[in-house]
Tab-separated table of C-alpha atoms in Angstrom:
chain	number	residue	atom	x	y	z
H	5	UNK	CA	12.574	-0.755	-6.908
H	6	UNK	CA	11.955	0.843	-3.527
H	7	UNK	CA	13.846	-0.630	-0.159
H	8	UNK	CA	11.197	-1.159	2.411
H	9	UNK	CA	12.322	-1.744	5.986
H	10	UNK	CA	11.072	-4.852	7.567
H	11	UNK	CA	11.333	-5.333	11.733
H	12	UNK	CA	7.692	-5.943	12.613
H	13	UNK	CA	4.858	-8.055	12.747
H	14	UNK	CA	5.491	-10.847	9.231
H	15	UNK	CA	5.229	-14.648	10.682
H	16	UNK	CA	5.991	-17.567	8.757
H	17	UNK	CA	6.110	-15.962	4.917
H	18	UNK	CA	3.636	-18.876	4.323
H	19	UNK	CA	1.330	-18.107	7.055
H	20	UNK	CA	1.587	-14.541	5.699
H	21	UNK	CA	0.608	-15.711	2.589
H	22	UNK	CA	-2.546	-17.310	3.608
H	23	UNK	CA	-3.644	-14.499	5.987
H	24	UNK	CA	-2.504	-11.930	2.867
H	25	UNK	CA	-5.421	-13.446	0.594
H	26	UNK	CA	-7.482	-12.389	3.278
H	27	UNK	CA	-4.854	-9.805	5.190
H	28	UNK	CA	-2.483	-8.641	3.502
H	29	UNK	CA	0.294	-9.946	3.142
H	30	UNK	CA	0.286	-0.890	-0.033
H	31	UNK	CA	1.317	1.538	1.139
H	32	UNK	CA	-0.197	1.446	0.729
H	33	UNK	CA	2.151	2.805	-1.056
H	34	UNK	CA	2.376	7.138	-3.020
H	35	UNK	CA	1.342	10.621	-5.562
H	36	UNK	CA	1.447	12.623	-7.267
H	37	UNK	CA	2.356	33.364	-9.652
H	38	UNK	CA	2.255	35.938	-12.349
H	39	UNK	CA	1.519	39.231	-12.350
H	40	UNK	CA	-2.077	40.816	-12.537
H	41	UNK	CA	-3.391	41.662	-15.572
H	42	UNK	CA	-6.734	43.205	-16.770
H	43	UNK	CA	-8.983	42.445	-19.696
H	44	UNK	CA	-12.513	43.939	-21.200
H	45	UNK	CA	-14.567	40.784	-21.731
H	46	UNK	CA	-17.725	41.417	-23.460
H	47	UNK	CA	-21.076	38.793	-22.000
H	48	UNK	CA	-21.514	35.801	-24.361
H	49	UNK	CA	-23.387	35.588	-27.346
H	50	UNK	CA	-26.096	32.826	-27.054
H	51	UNK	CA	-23.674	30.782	-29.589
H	52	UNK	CA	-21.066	30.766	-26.994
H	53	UNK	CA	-20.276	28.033	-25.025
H	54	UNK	CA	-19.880	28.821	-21.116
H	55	UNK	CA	-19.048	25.417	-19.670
H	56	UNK	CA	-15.912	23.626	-19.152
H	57	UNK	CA	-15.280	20.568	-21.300
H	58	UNK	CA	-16.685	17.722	-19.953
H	59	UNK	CA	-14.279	15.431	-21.609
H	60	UNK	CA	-10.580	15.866	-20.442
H	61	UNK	CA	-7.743	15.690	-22.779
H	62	UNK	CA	-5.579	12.758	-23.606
H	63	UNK	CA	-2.551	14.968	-22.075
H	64	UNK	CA	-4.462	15.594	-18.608
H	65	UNK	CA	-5.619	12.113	-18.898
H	66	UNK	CA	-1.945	10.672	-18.855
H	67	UNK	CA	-0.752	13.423	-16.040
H	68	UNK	CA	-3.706	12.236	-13.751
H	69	UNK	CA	-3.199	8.683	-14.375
H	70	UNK	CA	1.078	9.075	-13.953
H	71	UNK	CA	0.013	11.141	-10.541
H	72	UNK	CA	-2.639	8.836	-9.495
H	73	UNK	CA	-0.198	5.492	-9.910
H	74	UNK	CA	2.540	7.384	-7.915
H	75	UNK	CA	0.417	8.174	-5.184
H	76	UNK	CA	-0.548	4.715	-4.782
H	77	UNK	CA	3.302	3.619	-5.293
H	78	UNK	CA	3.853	6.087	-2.203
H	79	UNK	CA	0.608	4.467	-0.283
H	80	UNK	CA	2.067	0.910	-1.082
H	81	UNK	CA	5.093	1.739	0.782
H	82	UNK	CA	3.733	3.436	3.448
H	83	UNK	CA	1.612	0.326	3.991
H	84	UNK	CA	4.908	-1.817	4.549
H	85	UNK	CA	6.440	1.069	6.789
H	86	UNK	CA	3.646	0.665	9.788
H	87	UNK	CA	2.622	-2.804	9.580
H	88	UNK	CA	6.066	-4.326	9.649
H	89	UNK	CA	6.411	-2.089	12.987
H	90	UNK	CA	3.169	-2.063	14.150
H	91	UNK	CA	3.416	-5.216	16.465
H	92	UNK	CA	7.206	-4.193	18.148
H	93	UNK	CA	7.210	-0.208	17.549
H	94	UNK	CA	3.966	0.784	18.927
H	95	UNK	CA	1.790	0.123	22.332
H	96	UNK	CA	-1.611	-1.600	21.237
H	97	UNK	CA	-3.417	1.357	22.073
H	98	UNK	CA	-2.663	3.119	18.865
H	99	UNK	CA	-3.249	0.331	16.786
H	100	UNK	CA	-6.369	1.338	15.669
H	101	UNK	CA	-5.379	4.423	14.854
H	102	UNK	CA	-2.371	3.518	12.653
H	103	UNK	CA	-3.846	0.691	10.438
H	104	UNK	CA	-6.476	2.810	9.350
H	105	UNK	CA	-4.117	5.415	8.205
H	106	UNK	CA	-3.030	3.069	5.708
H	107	UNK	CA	-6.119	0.370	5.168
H	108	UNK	CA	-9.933	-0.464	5.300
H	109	UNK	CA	-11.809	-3.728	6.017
H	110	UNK	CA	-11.376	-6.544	5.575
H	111	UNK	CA	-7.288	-6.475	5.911
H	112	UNK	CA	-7.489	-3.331	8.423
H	113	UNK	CA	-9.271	-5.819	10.930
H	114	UNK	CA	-7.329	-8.751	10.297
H	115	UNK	CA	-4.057	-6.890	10.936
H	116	UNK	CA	-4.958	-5.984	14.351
H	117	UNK	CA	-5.980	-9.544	14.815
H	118	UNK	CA	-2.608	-10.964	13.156
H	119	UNK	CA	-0.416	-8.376	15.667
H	120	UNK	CA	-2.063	-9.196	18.561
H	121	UNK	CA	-1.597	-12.703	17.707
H	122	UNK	CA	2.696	-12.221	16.767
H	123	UNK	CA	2.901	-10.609	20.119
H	124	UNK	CA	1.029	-13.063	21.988
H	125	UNK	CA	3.907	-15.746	20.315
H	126	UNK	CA	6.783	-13.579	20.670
H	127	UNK	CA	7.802	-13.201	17.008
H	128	UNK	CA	9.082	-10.514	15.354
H	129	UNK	CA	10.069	-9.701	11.655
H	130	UNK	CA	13.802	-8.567	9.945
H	131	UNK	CA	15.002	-7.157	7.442
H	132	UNK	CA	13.838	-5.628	4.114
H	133	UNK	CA	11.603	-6.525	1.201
H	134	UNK	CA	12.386	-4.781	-2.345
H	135	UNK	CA	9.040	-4.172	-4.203
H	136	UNK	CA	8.983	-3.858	-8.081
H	137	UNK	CA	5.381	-2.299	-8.507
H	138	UNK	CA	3.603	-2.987	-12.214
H	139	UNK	CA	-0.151	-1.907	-13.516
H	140	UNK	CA	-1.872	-4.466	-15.081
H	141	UNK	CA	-4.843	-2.022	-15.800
H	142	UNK	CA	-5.035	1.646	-15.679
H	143	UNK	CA	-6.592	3.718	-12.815
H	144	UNK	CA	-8.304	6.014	-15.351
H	145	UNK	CA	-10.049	8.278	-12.548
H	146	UNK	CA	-11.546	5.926	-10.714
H	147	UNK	CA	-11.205	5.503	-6.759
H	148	UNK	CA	-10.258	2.066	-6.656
H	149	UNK	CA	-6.863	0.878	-8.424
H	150	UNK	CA	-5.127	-2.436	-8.831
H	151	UNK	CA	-1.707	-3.019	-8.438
H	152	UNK	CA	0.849	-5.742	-8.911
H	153	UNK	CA	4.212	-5.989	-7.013
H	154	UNK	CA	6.418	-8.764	-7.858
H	155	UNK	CA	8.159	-8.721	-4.189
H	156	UNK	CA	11.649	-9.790	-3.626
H	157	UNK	CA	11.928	-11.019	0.668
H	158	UNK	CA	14.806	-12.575	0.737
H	159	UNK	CA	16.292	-10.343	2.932
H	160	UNK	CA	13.624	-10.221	5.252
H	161	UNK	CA	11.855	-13.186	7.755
H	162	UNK	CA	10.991	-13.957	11.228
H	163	UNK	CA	12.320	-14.803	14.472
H	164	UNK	CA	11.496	-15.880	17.657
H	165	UNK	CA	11.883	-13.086	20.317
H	166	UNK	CA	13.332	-15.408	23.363
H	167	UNK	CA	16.300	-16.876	20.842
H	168	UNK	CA	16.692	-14.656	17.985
H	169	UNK	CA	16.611	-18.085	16.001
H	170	UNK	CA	15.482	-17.741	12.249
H	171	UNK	CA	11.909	-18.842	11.905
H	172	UNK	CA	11.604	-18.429	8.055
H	173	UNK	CA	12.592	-16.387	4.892
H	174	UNK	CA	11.005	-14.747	2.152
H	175	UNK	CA	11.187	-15.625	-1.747
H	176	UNK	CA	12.784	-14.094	-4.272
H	177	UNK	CA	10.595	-13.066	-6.785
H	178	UNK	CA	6.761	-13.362	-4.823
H	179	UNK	CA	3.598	-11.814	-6.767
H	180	UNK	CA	1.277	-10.001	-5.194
H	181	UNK	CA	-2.325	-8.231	-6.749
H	182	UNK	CA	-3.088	-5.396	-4.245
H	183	UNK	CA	-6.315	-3.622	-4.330
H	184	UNK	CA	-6.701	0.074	-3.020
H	185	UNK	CA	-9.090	2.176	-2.218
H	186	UNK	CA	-9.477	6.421	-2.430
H	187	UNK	CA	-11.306	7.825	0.934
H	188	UNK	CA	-12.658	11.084	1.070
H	189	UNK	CA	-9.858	12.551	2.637
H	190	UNK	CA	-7.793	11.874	-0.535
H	191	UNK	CA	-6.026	9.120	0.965
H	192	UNK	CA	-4.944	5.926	-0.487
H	193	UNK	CA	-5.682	2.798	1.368
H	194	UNK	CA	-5.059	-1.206	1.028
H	195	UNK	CA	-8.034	-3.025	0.932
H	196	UNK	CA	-7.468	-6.280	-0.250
H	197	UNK	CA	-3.275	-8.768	-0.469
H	198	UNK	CA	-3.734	-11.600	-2.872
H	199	UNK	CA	-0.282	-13.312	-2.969
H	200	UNK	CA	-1.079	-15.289	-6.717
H	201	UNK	CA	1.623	-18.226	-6.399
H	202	UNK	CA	2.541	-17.940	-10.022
H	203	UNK	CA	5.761	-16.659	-10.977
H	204	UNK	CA	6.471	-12.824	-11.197
């Protein structure tokens, strides 16, 4: 279970519900010399085979799957670090920048949307959320990857700016389906926050 630190840009942990089927509401979120030597090597015979495998085996199949599942782990988090400080931590000018470190369209557009409108009302997030990440299907290579998180927030809310007074609280034990993507530069993204409503 991973501690993530929560003092941004989370309204009512209903609200954030609703936007998170279409927000969010990562990460996001995390991956995974000898000396020389020289040989004779005679060409190949025609019988000789010259190309690589095609087929990896079931041992590099389980190392890229364990890496690729970390890496998104280590995304998921990293998703939580800058959008629960986005709002309060940074000037509005880097917004842009920042979300799509860590997600693409549709929830990278309606974060900015959502932090513009917390700062507009004055509230602000607190707090922590523990995440308890599960894989309810594999990766297997692909660039895309589903994850579940059954999130605990009950250390974590929001509050009005002006009075510090408690606006609302998480859950205990909230599930979440989060849906990644794999850009070109390697990087993990959040794409797509469904908070399910069924027990976790």
């Amino acid at each position: 279970m991973r501690r993530v630190a929560l003092v941004g840009i989370i309204g009512s942990w209903t609200a954030l519900s609703a936007v998170a089927s279409a927000i969010a509401t990562t990460v996001l979120l995390t991956s995974c010399t000898s000396g020389t030597t020289t040989t004779t090597r005679s060409a190949p015979t025609p019988t000789q085979s010259t190309t690589a495998p095609s087929t990896p085996t079931t041992s590099s199949s389980a190392e890229r799957e364990t890496a690729d599942r970390a890496a998104v782990e280590k995304a998921w988090q990293h998703y939580w670090d800058v959008y629960l400080v986005l709002e309060t931590k940074y000037p509005s000018s880097q917004w842009t920048k920042l979300v799509g470190a860590i997600a693409v369209d549709p929830i990278r557009s309606q974060i900015l949307v959502q932090a513009a409108k917390y700062r507009v009302e004055k509230i602000e997030a607190f707090g922590y959320v523990v995440t308890r990440p599960s894989w309810p299907q594999p990766i297997a290579g692909r660039t895309t990857a589903v994850m579940a998180d059954c999130q605990d927030g009950t250390h974590a809310g929001s509050r009005y700016v002006t009075t510090g007074k408690q606006k609302t609280v998480g859950e205990a034990r909230t599930s979440i389906r989060a849906t990644f993507v794999m850009g070109r530069d390697h990087v993990w993204r959040v794409k797509q926050i469904a908070y399910l409503g069924t027990p976790c």
